[in-house]
GROMACS .gro file of C-alpha atoms in nm:
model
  404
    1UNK     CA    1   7.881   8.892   9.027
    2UNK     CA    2   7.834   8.696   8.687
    3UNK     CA    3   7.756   9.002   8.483
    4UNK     CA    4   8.013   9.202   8.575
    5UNK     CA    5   8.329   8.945   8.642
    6UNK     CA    6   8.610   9.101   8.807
    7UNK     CA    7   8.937   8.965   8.637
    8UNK     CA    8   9.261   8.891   8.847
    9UNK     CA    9   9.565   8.823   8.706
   10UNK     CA   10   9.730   8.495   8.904
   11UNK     CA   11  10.127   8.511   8.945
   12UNK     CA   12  10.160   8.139   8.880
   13UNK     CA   13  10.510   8.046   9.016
   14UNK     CA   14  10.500   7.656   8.931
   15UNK     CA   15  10.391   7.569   9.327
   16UNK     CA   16  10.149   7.461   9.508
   17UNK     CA   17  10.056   7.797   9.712
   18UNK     CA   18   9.978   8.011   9.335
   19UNK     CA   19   9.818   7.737   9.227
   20UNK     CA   20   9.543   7.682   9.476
   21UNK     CA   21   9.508   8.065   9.517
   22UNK     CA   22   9.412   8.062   9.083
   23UNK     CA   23   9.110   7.810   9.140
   24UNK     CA   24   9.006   7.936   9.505
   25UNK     CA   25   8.952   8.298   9.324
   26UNK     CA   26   8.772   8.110   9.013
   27UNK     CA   27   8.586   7.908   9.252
   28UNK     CA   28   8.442   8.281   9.360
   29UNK     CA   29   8.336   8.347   9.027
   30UNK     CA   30   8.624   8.542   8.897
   31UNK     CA   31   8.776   8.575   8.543
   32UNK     CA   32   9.126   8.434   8.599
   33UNK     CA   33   9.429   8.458   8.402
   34UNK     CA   34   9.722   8.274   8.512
   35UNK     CA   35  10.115   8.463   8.461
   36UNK     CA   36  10.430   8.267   8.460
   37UNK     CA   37  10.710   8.540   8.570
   38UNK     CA   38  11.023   8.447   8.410
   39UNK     CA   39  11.259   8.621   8.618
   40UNK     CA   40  11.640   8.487   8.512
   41UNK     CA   41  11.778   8.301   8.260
   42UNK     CA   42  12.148   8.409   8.331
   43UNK     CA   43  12.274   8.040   8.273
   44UNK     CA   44  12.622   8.117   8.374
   45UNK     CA   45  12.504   8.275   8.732
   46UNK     CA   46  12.325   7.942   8.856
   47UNK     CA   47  12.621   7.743   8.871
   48UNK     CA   48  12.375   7.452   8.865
   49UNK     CA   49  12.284   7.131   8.630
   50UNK     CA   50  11.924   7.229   8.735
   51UNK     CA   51  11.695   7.486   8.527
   52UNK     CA   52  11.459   7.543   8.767
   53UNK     CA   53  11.222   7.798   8.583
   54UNK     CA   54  11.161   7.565   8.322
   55UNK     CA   55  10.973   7.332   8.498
   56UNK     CA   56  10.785   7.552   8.662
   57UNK     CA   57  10.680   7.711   8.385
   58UNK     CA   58  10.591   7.369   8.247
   59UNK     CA   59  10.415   7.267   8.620
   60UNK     CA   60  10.241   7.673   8.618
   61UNK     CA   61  10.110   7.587   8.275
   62UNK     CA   62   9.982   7.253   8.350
   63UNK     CA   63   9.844   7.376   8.664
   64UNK     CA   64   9.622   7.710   8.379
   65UNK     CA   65   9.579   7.366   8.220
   66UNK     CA   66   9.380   7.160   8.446
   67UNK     CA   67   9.188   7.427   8.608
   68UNK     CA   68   9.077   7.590   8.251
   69UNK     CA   69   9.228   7.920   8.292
   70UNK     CA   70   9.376   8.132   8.048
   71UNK     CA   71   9.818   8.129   8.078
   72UNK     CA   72  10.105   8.296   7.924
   73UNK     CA   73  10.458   8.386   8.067
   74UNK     CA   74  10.623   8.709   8.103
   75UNK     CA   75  10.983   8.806   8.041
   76UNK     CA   76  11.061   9.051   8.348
   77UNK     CA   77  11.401   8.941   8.348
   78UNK     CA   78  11.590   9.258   8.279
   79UNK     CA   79  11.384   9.448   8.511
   80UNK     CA   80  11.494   9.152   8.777
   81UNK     CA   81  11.827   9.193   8.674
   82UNK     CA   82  11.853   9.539   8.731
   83UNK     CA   83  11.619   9.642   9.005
   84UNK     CA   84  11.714   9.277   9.270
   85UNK     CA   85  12.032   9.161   9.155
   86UNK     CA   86  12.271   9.404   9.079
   87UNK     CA   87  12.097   9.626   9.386
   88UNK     CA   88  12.172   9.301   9.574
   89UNK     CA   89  12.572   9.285   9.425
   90UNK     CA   90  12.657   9.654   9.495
   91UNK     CA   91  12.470   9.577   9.905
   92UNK     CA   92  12.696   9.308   9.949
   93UNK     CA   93  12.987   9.481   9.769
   94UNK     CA   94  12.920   9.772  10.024
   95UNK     CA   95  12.900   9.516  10.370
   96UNK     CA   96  12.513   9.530  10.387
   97UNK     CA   97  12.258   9.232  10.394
   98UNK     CA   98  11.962   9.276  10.170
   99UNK     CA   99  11.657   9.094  10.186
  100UNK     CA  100  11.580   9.014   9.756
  101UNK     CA  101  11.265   8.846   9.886
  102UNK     CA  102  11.064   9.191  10.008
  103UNK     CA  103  11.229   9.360   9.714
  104UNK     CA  104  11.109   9.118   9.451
  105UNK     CA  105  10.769   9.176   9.611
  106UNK     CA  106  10.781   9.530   9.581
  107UNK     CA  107  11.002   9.593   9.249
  108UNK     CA  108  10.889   9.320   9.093
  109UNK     CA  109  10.567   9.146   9.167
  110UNK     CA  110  10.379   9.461   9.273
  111UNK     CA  111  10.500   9.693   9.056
  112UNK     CA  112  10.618   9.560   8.687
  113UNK     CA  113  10.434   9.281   8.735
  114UNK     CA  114  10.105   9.486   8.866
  115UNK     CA  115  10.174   9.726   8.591
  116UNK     CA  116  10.155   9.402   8.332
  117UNK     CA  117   9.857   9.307   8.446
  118UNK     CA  118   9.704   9.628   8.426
  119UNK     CA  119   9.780   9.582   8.049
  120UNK     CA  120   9.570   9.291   8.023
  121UNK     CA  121   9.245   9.530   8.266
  122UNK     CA  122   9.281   9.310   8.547
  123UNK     CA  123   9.120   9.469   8.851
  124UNK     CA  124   9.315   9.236   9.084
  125UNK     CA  125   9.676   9.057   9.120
  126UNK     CA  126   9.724   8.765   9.286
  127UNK     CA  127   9.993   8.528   9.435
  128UNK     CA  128   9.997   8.235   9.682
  129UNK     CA  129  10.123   8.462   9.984
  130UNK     CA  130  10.028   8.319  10.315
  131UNK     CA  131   9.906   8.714  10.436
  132UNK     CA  132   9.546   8.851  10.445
  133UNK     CA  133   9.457   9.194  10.383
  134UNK     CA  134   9.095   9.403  10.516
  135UNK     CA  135   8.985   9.747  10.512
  136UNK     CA  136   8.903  10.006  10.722
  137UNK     CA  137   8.693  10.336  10.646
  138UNK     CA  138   8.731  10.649  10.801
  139UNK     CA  139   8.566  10.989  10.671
  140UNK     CA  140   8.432  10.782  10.336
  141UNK     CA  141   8.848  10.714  10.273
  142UNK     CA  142   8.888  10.337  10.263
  143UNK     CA  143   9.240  10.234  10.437
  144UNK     CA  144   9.387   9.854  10.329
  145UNK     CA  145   9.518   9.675  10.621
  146UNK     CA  146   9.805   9.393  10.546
  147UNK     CA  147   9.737   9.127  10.817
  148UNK     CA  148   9.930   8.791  10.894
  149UNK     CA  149   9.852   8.488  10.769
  150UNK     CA  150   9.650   8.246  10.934
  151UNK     CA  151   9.903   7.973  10.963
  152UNK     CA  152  10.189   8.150  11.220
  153UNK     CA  153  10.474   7.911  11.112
  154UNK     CA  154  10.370   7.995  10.734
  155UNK     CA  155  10.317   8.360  10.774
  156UNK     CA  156  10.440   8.612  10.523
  157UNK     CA  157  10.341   8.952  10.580
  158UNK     CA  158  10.721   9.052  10.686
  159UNK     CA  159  10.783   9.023  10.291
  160UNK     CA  160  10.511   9.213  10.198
  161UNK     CA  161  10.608   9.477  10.458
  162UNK     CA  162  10.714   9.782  10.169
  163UNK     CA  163  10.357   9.740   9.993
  164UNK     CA  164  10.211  10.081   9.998
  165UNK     CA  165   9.851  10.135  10.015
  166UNK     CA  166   9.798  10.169   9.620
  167UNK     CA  167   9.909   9.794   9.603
  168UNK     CA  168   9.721   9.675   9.819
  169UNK     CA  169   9.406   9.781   9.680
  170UNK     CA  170   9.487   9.586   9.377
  171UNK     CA  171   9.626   9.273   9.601
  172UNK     CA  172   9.417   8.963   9.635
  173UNK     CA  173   9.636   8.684   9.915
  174UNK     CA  174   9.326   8.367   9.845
  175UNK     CA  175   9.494   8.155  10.077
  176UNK     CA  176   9.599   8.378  10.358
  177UNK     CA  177   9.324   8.256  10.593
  178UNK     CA  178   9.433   7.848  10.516
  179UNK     CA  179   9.700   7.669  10.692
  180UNK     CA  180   9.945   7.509  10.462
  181UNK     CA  181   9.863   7.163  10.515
  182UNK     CA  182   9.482   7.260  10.375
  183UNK     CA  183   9.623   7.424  10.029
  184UNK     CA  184   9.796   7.068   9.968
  185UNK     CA  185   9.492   6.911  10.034
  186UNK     CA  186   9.316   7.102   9.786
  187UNK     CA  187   9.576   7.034   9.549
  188UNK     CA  188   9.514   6.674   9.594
  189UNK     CA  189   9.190   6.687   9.583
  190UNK     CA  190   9.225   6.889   9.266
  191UNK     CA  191   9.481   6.634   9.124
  192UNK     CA  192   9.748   6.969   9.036
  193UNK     CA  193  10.088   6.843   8.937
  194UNK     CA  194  10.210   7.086   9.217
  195UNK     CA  195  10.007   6.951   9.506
  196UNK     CA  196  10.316   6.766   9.678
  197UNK     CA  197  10.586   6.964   9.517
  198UNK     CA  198  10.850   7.114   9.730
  199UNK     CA  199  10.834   7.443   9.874
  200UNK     CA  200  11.103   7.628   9.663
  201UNK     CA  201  11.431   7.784   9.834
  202UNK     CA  202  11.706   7.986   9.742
  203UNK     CA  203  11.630   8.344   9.580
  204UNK     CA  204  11.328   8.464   9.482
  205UNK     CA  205  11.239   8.352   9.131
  206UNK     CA  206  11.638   8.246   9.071
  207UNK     CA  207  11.546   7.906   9.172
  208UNK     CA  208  11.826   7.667   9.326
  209UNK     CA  209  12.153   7.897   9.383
  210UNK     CA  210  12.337   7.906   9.705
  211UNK     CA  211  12.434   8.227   9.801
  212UNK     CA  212  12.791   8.257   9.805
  213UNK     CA  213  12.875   8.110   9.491
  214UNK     CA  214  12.646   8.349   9.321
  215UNK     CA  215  12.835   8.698   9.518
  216UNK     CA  216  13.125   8.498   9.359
  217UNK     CA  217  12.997   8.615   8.990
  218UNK     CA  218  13.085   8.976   9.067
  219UNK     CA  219  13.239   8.999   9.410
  220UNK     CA  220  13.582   8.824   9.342
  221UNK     CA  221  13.783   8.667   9.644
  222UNK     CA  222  14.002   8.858   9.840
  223UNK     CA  223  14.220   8.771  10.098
  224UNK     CA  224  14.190   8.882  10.469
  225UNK     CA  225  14.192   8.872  10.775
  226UNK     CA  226  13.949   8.742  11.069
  227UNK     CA  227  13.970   8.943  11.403
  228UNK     CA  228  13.811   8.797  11.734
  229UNK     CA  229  13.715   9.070  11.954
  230UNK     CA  230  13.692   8.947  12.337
  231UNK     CA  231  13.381   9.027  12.531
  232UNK     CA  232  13.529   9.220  12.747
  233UNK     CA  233  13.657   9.503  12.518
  234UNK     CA  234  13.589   9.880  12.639
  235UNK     CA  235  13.339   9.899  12.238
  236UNK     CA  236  13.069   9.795  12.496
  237UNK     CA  237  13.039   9.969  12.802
  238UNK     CA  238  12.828  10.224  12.673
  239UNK     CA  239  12.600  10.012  12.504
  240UNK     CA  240  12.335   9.953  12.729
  241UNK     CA  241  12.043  10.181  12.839
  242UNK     CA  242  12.084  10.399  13.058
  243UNK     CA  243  11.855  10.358  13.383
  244UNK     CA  244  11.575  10.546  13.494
  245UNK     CA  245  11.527  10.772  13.148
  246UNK     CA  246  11.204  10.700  12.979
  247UNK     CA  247  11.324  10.611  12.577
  248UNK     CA  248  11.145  10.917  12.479
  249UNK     CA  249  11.367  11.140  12.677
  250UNK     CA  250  11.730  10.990  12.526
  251UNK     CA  251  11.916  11.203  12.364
  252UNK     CA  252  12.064  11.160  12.010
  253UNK     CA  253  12.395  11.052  12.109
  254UNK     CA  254  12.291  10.787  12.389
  255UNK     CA  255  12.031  10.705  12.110
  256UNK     CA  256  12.323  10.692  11.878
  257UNK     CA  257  12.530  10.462  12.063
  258UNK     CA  258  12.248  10.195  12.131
  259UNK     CA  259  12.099  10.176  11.779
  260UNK     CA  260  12.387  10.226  11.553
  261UNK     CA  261  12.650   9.945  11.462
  262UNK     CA  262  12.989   9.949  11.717
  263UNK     CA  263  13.281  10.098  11.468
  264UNK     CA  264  13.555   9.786  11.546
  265UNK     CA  265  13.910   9.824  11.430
  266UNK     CA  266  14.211   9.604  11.371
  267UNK     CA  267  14.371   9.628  11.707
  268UNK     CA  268  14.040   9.602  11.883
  269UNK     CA  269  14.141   9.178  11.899
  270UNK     CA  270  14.345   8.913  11.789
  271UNK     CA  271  14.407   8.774  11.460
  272UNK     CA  272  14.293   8.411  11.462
  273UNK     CA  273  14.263   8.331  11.084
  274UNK     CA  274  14.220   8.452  10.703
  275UNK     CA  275  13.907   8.446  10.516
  276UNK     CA  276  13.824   8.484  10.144
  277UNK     CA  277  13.640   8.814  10.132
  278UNK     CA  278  13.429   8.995  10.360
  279UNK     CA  279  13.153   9.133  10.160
  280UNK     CA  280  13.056   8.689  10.154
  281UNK     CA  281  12.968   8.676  10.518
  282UNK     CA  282  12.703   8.887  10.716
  283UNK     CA  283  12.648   8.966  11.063
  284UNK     CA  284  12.556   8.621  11.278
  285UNK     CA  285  12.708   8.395  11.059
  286UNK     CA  286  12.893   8.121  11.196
  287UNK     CA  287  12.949   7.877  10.908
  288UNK     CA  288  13.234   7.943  10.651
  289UNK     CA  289  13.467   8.051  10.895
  290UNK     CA  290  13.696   7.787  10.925
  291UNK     CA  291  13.871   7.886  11.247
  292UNK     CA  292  13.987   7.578  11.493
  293UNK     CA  293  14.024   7.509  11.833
  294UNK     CA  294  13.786   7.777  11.952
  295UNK     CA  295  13.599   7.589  12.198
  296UNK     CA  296  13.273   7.794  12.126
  297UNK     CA  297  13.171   7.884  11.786
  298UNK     CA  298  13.279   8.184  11.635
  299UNK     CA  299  13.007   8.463  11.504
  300UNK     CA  300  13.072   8.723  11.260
  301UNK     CA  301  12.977   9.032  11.485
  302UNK     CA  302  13.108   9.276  11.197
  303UNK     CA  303  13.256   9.341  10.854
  304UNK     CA  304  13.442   9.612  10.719
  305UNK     CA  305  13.451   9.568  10.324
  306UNK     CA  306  13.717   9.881  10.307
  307UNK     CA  307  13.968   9.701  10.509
  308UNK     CA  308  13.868   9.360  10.372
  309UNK     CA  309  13.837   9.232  10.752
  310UNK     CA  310  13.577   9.052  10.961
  311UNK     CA  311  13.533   9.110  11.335
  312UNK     CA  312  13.414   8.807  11.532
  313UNK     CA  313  13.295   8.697  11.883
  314UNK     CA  314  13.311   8.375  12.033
  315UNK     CA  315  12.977   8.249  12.187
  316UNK     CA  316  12.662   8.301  12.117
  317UNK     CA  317  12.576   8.550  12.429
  318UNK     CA  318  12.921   8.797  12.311
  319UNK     CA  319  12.799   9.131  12.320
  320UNK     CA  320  12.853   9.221  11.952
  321UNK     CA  321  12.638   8.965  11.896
  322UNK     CA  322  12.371   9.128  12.059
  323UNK     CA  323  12.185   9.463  12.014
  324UNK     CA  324  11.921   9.681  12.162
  325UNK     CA  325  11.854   9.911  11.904
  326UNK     CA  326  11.867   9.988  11.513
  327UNK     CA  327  11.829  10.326  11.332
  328UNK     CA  328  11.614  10.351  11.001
  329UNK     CA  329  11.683  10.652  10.785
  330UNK     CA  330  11.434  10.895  10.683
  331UNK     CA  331  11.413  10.827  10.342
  332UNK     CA  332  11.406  10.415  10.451
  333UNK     CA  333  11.159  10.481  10.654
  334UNK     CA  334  10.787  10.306  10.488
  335UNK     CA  335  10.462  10.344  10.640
  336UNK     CA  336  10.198  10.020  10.508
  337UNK     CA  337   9.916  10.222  10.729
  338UNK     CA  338  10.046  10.619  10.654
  339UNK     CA  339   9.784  10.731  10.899
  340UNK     CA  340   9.992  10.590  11.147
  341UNK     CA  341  10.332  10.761  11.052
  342UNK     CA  342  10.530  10.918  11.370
  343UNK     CA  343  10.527  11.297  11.310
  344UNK     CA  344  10.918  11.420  11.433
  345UNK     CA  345  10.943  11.391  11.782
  346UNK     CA  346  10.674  11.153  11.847
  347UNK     CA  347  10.679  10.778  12.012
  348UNK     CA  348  10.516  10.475  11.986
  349UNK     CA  349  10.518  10.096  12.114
  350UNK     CA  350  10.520   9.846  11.873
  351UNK     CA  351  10.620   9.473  11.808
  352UNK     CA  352  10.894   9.442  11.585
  353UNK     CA  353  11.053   9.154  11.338
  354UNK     CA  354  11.383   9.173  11.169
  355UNK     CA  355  11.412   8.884  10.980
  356UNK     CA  356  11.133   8.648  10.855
  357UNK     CA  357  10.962   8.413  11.124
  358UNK     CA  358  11.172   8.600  11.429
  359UNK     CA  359  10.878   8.608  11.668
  360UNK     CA  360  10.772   8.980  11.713
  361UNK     CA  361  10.954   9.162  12.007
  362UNK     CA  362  10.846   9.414  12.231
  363UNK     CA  363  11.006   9.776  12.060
  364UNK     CA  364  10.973  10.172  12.137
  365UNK     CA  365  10.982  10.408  11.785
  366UNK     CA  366  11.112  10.741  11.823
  367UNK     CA  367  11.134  10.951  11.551
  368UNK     CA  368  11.367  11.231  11.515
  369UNK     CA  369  11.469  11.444  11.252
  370UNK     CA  370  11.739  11.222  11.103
  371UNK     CA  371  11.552  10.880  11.116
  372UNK     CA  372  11.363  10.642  11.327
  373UNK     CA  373  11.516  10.452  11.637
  374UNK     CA  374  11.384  10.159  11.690
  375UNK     CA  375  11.501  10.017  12.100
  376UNK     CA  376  11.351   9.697  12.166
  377UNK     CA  377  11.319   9.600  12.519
  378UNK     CA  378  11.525   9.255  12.488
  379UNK     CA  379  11.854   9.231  12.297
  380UNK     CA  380  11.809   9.125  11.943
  381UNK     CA  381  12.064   8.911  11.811
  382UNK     CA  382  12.264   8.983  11.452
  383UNK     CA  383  12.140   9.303  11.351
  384UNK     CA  384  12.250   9.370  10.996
  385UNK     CA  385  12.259   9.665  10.814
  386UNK     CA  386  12.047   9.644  10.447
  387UNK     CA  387  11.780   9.397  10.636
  388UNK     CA  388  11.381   9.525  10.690
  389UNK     CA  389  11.303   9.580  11.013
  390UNK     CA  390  10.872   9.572  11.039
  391UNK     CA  391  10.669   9.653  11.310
  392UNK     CA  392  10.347   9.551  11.387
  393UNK     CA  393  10.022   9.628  11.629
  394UNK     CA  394   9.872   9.273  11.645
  395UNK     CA  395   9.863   9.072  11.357
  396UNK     CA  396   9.880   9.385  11.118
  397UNK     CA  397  10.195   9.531  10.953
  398UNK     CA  398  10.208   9.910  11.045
  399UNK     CA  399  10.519   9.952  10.850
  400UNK     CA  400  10.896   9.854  10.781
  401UNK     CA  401  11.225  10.007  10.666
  402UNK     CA  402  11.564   9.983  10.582
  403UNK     CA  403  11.802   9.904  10.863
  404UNK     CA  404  12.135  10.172  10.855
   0.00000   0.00000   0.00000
């Protein structure tokens, strides 16, 4: 191994998870070169005292420090600009929830990033993701498999879900097969500044910034109105599945009408309050809705950005709450394991995720011409268009895509 060192190139964040992964992989004898991303420095978006990329590139740098490894920092932020937030601006803008997390991962850290360290010959990236990754070989062609991590509750494979398979060959995850609780304890052991640092929140790489007031940069407030739609409102009757048809044999418009998004308008309910602007709230939310003397909450079950009006259902069981399908289109359909993709016309069983730590539910694919429909076998609750869906076949990610 000595002769020949294979040299990885460590996305040091400033935490505790990049940090143990940097001296687990020198530990293994390779040449390691730590990289501070420094993803945005738009001080008048944070709305925030805090500069939260400073320290960490100070706490990343003492980290290259301590453990003897080569460090410098990388600029990416125009690339971040363009490629995560405005992409996440014009999403909301249009009524759509994206997930910046899985698209930093695959705009950002494995692909400028990637193509950065290529500069410097790495072989390998790295980061602190809690996933694992193998490989399978079939006909002398090597396949990379994208696994979950060995700690459940810490498990990140649904953010890695739009990887393709040249990424993964250059991914390295060093502490995928840890539980969390052992990478602190290395850190401590290791004396890194990092070792009881907080896990960060808030956007990837933007550091501290609550949600709203960021949308509030470039989305500007707009009065409206909030609709409550009752349960009992005719948009539903048709939403079930129908009994005694095998998925496989539904046609497109009864798979239409379970895995696309009910169409609600104004006189579908009452008007029980005004609201700031509807591209701010997404489908399941309950806070920020400042509506009284409900009894049971209110949910946000819809939002039409046009109109400039939100749809709502009270309680957490109302119908447009809950769905049992979603539709991925075509082109938003990605494959992690391609020799696995549905040919047109083909089905499969799979478990499914559509939001991070959701434990995986039961799902039938069928693709057709215009997409994917995905039909779960239980109800999944606030569905939202512009979130991953990613199915799996044990603890491997088969593949994810963009929910219409």
């Amino acid at each position: 191994m000595h002769q020949d060192k294979k040299r990885v190139v460590v996305g040091l964040s400033g935490g505790v998870d990049s940090s143990v992964a940097a001296y687990l992989l020198k530990e293994k004898g390779y040449e390691v070169i730590g990289l501070f991303m420094k993803n945005w420095h738009d001080e008048s978006v944070t709305i925030s005292n805090e500069c939260p990329w400073v320290e960490d590139s100070t706490d990343a740098m003492l980290v290259a420090q301590n453990l003897g490894i080569p460090f410098q920092a990388i600029d990416l932020s125009e690339e971040y600009r363009i490629r995560i937030v405005d992409y996440m601006f014009s999403e909301y803008k249009a009524g759509r929830t994206p997930n910046p997390d899985i698209l930093c991962n695959r705009e950002i850290k494995f692909d400028i990033f990637l193509k950065a360290a290529m500069k410097l010959k790495a072989d390998f990236v790295a980061t602190g993701h809690y996933c694992q990754k193998d490989q399978v070989e079939s006909d002398g062609k090597i396949t990379y498999r994208l696994l979950a991590g060995a700690d459940a509750n810490k498990d990140q494979s649904y953010f890695l879900c739009q990887l393709n398979q040249e990424q993964l060959a250059k991914a390295l995850f060093p502490i995928g097969h840890l539980q969390k609780s052992e990478v602190r304890e290395i850190a401590r052991r290791l004396d890194l500044i990092t070792a009881d640092k907080k896990d960060s929140q808030g956007l990837c790489f933007i550091g501290k910034v609550r949600l709203p007031e960021f949308l509030q940069q470039q989305l500007q407030p707009i009065k409206g109105k909030i609709v409550a739609v009752p349960a009992s409102s005719p948009i539903y009757i048709n939403k079930g599945i129908p009994a005694g048809i095998s998925p496989e044999d539904f046609d497109q418009e009864v798979l239409r009408e379970i895995c696309l998004p009910a169409t609600y308008k104004e006189n579908d309910g009452e008007i029980v309050g005004t609201h700031n602007g509807a591209h701010y709230f997404t489908i399941g939310q309950r806070k920020g809705l400042n509506v009284g003397g409900t009894g049971k909450p209110l949910f946000v079950i819809a939002t039409d950005t046009r109109e400039n009006i939100i749809y709502t259902g009270l309680g957490e069981e109302h119908p447009g709450l809950l769905r049992l399908g979603l539709f991925v289109k075509s082109e938003d359909i990605h494959w992690v394991r391609p020799d696995k993709a549905l040919s047109i016309g083909e089905t499969a069983r799979y478990m499914a995720r559509i939001r991070y730590r959701q434990p995986l539910s039961r799902a039938t694919l069928i693709r057709k011409e215009e997409g994917l429909y995905v039909l779960f076998d239980k109800p999944q609750r606030g569905i939202a268009a512009g979130q991953f869906v990613a199915w799996y076949e044990g603890n491997e990610a088969i593949g994810s895509g963009t929910i219409s």
